[in-house]
Coordinates of C-alpha atoms and ligand atoms in Angstrom, one line a residue:
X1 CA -17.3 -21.0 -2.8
X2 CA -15.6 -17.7 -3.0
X3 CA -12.1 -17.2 -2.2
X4 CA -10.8 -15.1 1.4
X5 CA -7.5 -14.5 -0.5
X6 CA -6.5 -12.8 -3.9
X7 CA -3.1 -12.6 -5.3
X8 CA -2.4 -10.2 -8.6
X9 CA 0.7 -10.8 -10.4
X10 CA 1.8 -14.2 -11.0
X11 CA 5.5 -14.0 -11.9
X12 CA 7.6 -16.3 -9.7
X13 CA 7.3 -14.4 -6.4
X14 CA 3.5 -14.2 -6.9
X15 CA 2.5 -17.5 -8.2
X16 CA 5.0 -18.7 -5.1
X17 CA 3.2 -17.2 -2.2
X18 CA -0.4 -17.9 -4.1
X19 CA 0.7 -21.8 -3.6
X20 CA 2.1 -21.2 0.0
X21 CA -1.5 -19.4 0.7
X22 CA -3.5 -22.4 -1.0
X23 CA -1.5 -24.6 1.0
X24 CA -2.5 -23.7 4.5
X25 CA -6.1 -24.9 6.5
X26 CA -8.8 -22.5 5.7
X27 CA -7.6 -20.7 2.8
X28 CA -9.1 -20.7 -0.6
X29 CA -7.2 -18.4 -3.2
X30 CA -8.3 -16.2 -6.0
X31 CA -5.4 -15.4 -8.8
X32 CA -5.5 -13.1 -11.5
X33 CA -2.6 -11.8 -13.8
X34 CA -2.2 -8.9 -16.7
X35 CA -2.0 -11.8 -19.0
X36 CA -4.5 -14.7 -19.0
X37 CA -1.6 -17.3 -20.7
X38 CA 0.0 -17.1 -17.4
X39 CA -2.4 -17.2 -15.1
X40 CA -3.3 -20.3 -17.1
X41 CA 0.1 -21.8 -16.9
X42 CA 0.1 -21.2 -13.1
X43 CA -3.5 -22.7 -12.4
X44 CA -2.6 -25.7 -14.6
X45 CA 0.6 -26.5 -13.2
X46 CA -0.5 -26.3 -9.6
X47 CA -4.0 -27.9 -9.9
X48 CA -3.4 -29.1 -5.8
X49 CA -3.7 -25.5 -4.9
X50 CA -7.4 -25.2 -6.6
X51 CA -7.0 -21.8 -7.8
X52 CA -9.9 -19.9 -8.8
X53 CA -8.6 -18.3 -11.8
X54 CA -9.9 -14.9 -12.6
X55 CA -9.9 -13.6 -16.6
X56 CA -10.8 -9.8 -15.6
X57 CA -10.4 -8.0 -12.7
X58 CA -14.0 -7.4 -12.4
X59 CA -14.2 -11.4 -12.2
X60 CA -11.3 -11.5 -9.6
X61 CA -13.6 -8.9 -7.2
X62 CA -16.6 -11.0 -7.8
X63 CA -14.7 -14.1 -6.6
X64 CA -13.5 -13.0 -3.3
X65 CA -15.6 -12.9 -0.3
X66 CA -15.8 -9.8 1.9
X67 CA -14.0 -7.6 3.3
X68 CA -12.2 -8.5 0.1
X69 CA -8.1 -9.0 0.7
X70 CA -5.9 -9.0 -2.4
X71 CA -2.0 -8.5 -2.3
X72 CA -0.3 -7.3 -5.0
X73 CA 2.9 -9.1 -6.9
X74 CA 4.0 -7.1 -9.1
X75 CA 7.2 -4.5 -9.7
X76 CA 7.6 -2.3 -7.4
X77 CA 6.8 1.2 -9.0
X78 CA 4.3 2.3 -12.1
X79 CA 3.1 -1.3 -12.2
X80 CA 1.6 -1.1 -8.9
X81 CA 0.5 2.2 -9.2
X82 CA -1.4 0.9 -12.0
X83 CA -2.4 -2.5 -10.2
X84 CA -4.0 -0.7 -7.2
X85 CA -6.2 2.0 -9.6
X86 CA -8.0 -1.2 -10.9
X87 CA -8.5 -3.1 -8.0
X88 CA -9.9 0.9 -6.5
X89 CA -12.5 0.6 -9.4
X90 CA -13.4 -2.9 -8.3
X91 CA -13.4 -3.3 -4.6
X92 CA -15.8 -1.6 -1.7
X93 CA -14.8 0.1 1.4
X94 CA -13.8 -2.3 4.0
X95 CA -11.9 -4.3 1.8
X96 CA -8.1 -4.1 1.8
X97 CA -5.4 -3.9 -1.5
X98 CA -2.2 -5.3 0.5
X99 CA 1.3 -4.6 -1.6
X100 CA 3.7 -7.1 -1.4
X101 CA 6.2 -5.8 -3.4
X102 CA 9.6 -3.4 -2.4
X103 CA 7.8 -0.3 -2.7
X104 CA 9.6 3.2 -1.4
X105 CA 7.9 3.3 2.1
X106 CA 7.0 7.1 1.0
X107 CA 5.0 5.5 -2.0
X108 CA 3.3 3.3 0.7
X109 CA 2.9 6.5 2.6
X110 CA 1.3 8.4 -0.6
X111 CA -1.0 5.6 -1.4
X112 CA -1.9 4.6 1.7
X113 CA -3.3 7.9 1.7
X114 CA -4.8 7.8 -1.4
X115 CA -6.8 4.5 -1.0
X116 CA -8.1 5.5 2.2
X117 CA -9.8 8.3 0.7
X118 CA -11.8 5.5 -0.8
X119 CA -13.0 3.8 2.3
X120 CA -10.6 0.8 1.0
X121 CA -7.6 0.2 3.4
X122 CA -4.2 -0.4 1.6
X123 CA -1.3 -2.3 3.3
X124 CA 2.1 -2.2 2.3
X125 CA 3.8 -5.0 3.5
X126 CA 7.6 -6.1 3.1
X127 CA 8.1 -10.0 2.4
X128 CA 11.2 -11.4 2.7
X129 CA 13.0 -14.5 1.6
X130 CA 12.9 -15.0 -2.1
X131 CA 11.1 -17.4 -4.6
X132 CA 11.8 -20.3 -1.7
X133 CA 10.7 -18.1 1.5
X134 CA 7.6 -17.3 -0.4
X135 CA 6.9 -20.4 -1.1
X136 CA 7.4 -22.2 2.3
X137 CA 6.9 -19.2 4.8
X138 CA 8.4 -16.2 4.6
X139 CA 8.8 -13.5 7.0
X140 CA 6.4 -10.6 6.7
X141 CA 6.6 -7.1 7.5
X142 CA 3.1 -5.4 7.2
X143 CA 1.7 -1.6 8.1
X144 CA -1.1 0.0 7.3
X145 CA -4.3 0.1 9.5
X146 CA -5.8 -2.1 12.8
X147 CA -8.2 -2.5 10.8
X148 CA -6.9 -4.3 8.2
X149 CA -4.5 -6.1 10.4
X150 CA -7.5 -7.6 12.2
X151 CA -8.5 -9.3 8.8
X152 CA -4.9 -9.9 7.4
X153 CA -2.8 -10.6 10.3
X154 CA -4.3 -14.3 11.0
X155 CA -4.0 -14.9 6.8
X156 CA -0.5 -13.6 6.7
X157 CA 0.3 -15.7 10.2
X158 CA -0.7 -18.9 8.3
X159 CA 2.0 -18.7 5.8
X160 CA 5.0 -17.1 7.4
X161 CA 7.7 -18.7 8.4
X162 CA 8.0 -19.9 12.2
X163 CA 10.7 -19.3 14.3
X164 CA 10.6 -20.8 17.9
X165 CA 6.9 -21.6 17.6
X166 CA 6.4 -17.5 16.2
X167 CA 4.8 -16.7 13.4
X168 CA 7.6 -14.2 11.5
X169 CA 5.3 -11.7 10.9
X170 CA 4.1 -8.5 13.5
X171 CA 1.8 -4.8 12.4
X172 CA 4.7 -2.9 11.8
X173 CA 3.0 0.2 12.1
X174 CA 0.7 2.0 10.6
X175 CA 0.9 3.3 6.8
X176 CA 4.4 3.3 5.4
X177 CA 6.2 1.5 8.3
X178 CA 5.9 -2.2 7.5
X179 CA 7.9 -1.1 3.8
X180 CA 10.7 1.2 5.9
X181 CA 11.4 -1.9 8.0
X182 CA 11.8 -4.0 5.3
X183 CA 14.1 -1.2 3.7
X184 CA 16.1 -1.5 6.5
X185 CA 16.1 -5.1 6.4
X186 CA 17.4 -4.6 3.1
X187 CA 20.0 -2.5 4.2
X188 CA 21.3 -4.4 6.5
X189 CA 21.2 -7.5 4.4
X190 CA 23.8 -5.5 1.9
X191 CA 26.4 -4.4 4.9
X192 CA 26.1 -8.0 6.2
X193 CA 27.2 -9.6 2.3
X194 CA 29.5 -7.1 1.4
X195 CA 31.4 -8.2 5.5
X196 CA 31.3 -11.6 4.3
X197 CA 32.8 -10.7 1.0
X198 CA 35.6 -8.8 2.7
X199 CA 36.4 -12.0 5.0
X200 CA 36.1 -13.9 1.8
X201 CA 38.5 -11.8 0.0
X202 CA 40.8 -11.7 3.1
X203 CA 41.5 -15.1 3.2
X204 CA 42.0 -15.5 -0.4
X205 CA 44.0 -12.9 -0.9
X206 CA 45.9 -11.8 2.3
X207 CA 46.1 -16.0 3.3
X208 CA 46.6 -17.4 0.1
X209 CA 43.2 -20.0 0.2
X210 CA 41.7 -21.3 -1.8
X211 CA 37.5 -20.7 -2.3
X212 CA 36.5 -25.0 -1.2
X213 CA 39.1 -23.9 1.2
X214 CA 37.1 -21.1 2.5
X215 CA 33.9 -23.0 1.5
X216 CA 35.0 -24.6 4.7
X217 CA 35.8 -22.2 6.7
X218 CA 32.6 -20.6 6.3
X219 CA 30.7 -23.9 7.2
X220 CA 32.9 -24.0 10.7
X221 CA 31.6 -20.4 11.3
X222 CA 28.2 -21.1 10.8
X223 CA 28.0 -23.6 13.8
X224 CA 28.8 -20.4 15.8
X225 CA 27.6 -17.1 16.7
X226 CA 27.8 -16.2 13.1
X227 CA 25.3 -18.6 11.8
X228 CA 22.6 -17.4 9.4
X229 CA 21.5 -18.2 6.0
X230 CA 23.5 -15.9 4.2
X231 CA 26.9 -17.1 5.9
X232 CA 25.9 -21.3 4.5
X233 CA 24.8 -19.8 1.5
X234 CA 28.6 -18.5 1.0
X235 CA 29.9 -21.5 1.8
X236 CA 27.6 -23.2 -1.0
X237 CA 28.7 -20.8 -3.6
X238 CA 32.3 -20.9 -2.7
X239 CA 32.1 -24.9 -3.0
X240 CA 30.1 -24.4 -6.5
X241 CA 32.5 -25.5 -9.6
X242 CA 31.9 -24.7 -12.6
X243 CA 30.2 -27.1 -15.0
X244 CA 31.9 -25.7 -18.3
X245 CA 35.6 -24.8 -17.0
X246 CA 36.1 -26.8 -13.8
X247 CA 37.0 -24.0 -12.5
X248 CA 35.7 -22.3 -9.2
X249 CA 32.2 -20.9 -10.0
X250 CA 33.3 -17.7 -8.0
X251 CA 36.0 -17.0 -10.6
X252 CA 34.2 -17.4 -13.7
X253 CA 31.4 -14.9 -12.8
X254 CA 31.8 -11.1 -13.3
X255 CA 33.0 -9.3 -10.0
X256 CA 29.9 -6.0 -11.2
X257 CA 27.4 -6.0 -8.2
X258 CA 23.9 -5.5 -9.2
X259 CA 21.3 -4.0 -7.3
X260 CA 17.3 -3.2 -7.3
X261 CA 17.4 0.1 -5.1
X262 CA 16.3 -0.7 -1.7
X263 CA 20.2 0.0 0.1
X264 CA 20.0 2.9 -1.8
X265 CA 16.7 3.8 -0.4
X266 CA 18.6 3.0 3.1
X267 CA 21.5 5.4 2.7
X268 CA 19.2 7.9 1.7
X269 CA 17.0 7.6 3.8
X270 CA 19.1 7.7 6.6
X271 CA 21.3 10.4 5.5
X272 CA 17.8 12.6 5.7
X273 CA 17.0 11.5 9.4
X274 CA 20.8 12.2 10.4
X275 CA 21.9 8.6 10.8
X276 CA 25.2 7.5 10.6
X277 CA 24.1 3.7 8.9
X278 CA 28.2 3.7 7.5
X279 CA 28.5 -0.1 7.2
X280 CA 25.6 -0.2 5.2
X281 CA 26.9 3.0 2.9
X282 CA 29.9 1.4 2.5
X283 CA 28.0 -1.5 1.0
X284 CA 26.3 0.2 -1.4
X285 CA 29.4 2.1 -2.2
X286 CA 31.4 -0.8 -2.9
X287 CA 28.9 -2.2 -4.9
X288 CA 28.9 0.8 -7.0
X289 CA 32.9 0.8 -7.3
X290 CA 32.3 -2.5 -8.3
X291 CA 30.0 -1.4 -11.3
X292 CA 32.7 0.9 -12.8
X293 CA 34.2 -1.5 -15.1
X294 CA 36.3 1.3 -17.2
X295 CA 37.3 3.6 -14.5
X296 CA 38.8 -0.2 -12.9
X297 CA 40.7 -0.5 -15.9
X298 CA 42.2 2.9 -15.8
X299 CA 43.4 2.4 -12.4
X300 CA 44.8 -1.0 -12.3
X301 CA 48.2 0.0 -12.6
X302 CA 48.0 2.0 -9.7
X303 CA 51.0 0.9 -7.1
X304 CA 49.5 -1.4 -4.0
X305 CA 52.0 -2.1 -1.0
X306 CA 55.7 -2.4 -1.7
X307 CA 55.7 -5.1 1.4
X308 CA 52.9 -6.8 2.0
X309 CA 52.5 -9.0 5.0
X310 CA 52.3 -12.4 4.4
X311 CA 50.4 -14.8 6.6
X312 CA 52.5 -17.7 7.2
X313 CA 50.8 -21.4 7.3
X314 CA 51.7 -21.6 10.9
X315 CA 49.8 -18.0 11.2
X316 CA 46.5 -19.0 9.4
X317 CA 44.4 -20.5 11.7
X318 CA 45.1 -17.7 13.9
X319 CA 44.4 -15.3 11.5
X320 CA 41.2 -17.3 10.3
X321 CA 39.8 -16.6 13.8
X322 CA 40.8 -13.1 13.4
X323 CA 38.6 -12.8 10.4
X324 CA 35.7 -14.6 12.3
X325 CA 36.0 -12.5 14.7
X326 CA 36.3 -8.8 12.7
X327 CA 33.2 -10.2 10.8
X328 CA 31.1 -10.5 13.9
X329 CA 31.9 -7.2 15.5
X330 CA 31.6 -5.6 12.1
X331 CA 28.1 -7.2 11.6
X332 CA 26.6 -6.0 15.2
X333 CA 27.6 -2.8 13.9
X334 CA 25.5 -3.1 10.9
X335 CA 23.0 -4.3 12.7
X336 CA 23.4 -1.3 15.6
X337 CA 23.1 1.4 12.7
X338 CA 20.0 -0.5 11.2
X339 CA 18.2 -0.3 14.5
X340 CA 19.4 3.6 14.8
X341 CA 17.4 4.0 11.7
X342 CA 14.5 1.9 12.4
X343 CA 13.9 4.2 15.9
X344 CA 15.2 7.6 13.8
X345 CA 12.4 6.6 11.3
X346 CA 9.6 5.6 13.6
X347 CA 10.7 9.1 15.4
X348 CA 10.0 11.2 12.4
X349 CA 6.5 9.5 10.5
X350 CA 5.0 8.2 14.4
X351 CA 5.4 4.9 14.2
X352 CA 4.8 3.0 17.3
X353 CA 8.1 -0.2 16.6
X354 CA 8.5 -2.5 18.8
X355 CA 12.4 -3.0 17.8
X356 CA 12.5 -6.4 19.9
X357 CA 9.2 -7.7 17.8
X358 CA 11.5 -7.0 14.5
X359 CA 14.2 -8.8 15.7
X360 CA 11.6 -11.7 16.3
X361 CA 10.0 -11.6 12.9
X362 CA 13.6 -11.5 11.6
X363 CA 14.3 -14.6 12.9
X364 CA 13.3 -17.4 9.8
X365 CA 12.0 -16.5 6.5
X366 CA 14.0 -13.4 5.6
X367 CA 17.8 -13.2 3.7
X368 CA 19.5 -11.7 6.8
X369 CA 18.0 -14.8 9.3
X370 CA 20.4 -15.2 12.1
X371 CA 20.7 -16.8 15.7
X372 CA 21.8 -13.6 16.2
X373 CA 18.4 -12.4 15.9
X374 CA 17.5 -14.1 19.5
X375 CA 20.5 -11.4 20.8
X376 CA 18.7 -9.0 19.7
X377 CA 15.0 -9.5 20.6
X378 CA 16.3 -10.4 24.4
X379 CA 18.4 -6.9 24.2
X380 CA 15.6 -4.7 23.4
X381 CA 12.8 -7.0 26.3
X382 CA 15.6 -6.4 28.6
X383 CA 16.4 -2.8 28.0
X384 CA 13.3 -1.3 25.6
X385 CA 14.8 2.2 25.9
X386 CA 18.4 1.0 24.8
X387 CA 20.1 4.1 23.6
X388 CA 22.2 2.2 20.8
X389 CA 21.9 -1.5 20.3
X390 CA 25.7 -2.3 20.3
X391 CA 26.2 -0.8 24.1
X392 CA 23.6 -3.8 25.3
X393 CA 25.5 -6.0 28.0
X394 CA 25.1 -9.0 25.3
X395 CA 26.9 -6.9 22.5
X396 CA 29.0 -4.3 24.4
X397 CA 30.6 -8.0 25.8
X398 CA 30.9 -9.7 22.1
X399 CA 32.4 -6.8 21.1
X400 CA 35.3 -6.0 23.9
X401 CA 35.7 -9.6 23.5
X402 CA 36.7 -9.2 19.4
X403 CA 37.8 -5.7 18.9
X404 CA 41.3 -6.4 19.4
X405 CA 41.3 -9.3 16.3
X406 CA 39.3 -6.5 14.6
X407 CA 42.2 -4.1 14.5
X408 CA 44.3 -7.0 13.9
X409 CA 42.8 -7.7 10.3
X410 CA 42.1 -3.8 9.7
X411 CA 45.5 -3.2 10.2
X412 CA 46.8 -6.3 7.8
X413 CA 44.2 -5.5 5.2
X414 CA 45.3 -2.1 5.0
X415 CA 49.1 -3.3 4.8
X416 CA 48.3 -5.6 2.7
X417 CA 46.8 -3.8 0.4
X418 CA 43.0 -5.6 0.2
X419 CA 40.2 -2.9 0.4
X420 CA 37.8 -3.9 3.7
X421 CA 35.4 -0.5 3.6
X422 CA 33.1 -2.1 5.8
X423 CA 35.5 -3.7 8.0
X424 CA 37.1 -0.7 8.1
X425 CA 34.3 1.8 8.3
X426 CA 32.4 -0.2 11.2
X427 CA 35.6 0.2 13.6
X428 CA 35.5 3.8 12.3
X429 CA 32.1 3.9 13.5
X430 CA 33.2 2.0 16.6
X431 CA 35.8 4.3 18.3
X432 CA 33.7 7.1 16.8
X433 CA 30.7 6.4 19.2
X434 CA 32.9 5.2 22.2
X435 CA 35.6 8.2 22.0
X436 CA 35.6 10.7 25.2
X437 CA 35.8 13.6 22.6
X438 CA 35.8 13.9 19.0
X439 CA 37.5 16.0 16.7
X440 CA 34.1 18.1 16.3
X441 CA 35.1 20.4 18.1
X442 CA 37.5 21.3 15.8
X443 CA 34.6 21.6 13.3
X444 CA 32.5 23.8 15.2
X445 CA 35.3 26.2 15.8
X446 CA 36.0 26.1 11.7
X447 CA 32.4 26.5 11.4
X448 CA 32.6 29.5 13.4
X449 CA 35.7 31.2 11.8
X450 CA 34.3 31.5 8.6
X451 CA 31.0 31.5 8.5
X452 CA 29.8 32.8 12.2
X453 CA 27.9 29.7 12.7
X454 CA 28.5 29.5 16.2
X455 CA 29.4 27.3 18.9
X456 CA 28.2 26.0 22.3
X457 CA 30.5 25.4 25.5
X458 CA 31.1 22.5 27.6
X459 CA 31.3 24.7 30.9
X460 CA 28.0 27.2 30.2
X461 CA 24.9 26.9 28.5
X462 CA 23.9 29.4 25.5
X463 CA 25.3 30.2 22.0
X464 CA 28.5 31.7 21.2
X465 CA 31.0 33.0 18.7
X466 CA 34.4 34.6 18.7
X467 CA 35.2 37.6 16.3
X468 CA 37.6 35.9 14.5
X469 CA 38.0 38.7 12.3
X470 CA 38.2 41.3 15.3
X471 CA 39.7 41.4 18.7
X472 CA 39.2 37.5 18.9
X473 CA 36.8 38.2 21.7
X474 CA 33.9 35.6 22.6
X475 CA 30.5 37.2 22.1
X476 CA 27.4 35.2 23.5
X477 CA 24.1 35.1 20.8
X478 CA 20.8 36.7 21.5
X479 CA 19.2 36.0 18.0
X480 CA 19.0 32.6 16.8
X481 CA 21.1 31.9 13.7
Ligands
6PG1 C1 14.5 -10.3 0.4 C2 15.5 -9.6 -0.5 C3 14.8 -9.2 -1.8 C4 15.6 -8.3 -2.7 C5 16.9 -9.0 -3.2 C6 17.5 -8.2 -4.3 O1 14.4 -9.9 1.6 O2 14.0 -11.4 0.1 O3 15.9 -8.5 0.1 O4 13.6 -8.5 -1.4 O5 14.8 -8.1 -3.8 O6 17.7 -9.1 -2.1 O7 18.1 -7.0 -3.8 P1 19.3 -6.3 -4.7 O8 19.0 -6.7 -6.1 O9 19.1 -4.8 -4.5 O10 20.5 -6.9 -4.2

């Protein structure tokens, strides 16, 4: 029998979601790898899955039944570039070359493009959820054509994960959109760990605890509204001790955040579509402050507060619930400026999102998984056309109900000395977009003064500019500038 499934590239994430394919009703799975030892090692350790095994590509087209369906495993980049010019020489038009991998959406876009041209239809679909989500269901976020959807969507239904008797999977959108969304996803999973590294730090620094200390406050706040995988997982690190020193595993590991690219790609991306995703950027930021080992040394003599507050034993459960509750408003922020950037995006490449049916998909499987998620999804069925996510009745309520504790801790970490940029850039953010009048006004009338860029009023439509240079007189624009 031929297989309905190929999977190319067999490093963990590959081999993973091969198994998880194998494992479902209905699915035979065809595997291949650049070299045949592996794809050997995989085949023999998993002999449950019944792999066919393919030496060649040529052999891995020949076992799989039409429309042939392969996704790709590999590194995102030159690697699959190079994976999807073989599998062009092998396969026939109709079939369809999905990419699994964190590709640049604009890649996606550009090869997309390319297979087409063939007649073959290329997907390029986000999956989230690491080694384990990939393995037992993760959630999948696919574009490309209605074409190929037809074929993949009930394979890629079958192993995602399920939240609320949902498949976490949806067609994105067409071309590129399936890998923006998961860009985004990215994103916002880096804004939402560096907020729980700032409440982390807060309390060990500003409140004196210790990390099994904060391991348990973190497994109190995820019986609440902040529960999601990445707040347990922080409570399991915090508890971890380290084998070797017996000291807390937290301290003994180097405080340089990596990265891969993909909250880069966010920032960037956002900063060409004119959206103000500052939680996330602060993220990335601090991750780069982080990776400046030298210029950290040069600085670390630097004077911090004279007076720092102290937060009394009395105080701390108080101030715990502060924290809690700067972390959730900060996080709907994230989450507010994520969405900005999903509907900025689908705005400028016509995608057709369906920002509720994200929220949905991003309910189980992926890193940033989150009651939460429900929130969401209900906001945008209730109000589809929501201008910005944080002004829906659900959020605009959470978040009059915690910005006061928000201050609170923005104020203390600021006295005290302990650097909360996202904390400090999502309140930023906050009274930014709530504020009756903002100082650009004053920048528009700069803007004018020096380099005639011109202003509009609030009392009279047109364009305008004073002679600064001249009698100071207000001059209304014909020409466009
Ligand atoms: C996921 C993750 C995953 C990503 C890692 C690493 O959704 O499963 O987002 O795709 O590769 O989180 O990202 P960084 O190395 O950039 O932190």
């Amino acid at each position: 029998a031929k297989a309905n499934i190929g999977v190319v590239g067999l490093a963990v994430m590959g081999s993973n979601l091969a198994r998880n394919l194998a494992s479902r009703e209905g699915n035979k799975v065809a595997v291949y790898n650049r070299t045949w030892s592996r794809t050997e090692e995989v085949v023999e350790a998993h002999p449950e899955a019944g792999f066919i095994a393919a030496k060649t590509i040529e052999e891995f087209a020949q076992s799989l039944s039409t429309p042939r369906t392969a996704i790709i495993m590999v590194k995102a980049g030159k690697a699959t570039d190079a994976v999807i010019d073989q599998l062009v020489e092998v396969f026939e038009p109709g079939d369809i070359i999905v990419d699994g991998g964190n590709a640049l959406f604009t890649d996606t876009i550009r090869r997309e493009k390319a297979v087409r041209e063939t007649g073959i239809n290329f997907v390029g679909a986000g999956i989230s959820g690491g080694e384990e989500g990939a393995l037992n269901g993760p959630s999948i976020m696919p574009g490309g054509s209605e074409e190929a959807w037809h074929t993949l969507g009930p394979i890629l239904k079958s192993i995602a994960a399920v939240a609320e008797g949902e498949p976490c999977v949806t067609h994105v959108g067409t071309d590129g959109a399936g890998h923006f969304v998961k860009m985004i996803h990215n994103g916002i999973e880096y804004a939402d760990m560096q907020l729980i590294a700032e409440a982390y730090d807060l309390l060990r620094k500003a409140a004196g605890m210790t990390p099994a200390e904060i391991a348990g406050v973190f497994e109190e706040w995820n019986k609440g509204e902040l529960e999601s995988y990445l707040i347990e997982i922080t409570a399991e690190v915090l508890r971890q001790v380290d084998a070797a020193t017996g000291k807390p595993f937290i301290d003994i590991v180097l405080d340089q955040a990596g990265s891969k690219g993909t909250g880069v790609w966010t920032v960037q991306t956002s900063l060409d579509l004119g959206v103000p995703v500052s939680g996330i950027a602060e993220a990335v930021f601090a991750r780069s402050l982080s990776a400046h080992p030298r210029q950290r040394a040069a600085a670390s003599d630097l004077p911090g507060p004279s007076a720092p507050p102290a937060v009394s034993s009395s105080d701390r459960d108080a101030f715990i619930e502060d924290v809690r509750q700067a972390l959730y408003a900060s996080k709907i922020i994230a989450y507010s400026q994520g969405f900005d950037a999903i509907i900025a995006g689908a705005e400028e490449y016509g995608w057709d999102i369906k920002k509720g049916d994200i929220a949905k998909i991003w309910r189980a499987g992926c890193i940033i998984r989150a009651q939460f998620l429900n929130r969401i999804a209900e906001s945008y069925a209730e109000h589809p056309d929501l201008e910005v996510l944080v002004a829906a009745p659900y959020f605009a309520e959470a978040v009059s109900r915690t910005q006061e504790a928000w201050r609170r801790v923005v104020i203390h970490a600021v006295a005290a000395g302990v650097p909360t940029p996202a904390f400090s850039s999502s309140l930023a953010y906050y009274d930014g977009l709530r504020a009756e009048r903002l100082p650009a006004a004053l920048v528009q009338g700069q803007r004018d003064f020096f380099g005639a860029h011109t202003y509009k009023r609030v009392d009279r439509d047109g364009t305008f500019h004073t002679l600064w240079s001249g009698d100071r007189s207000e001059v209304e624009e014909t020409g466009s500038h």
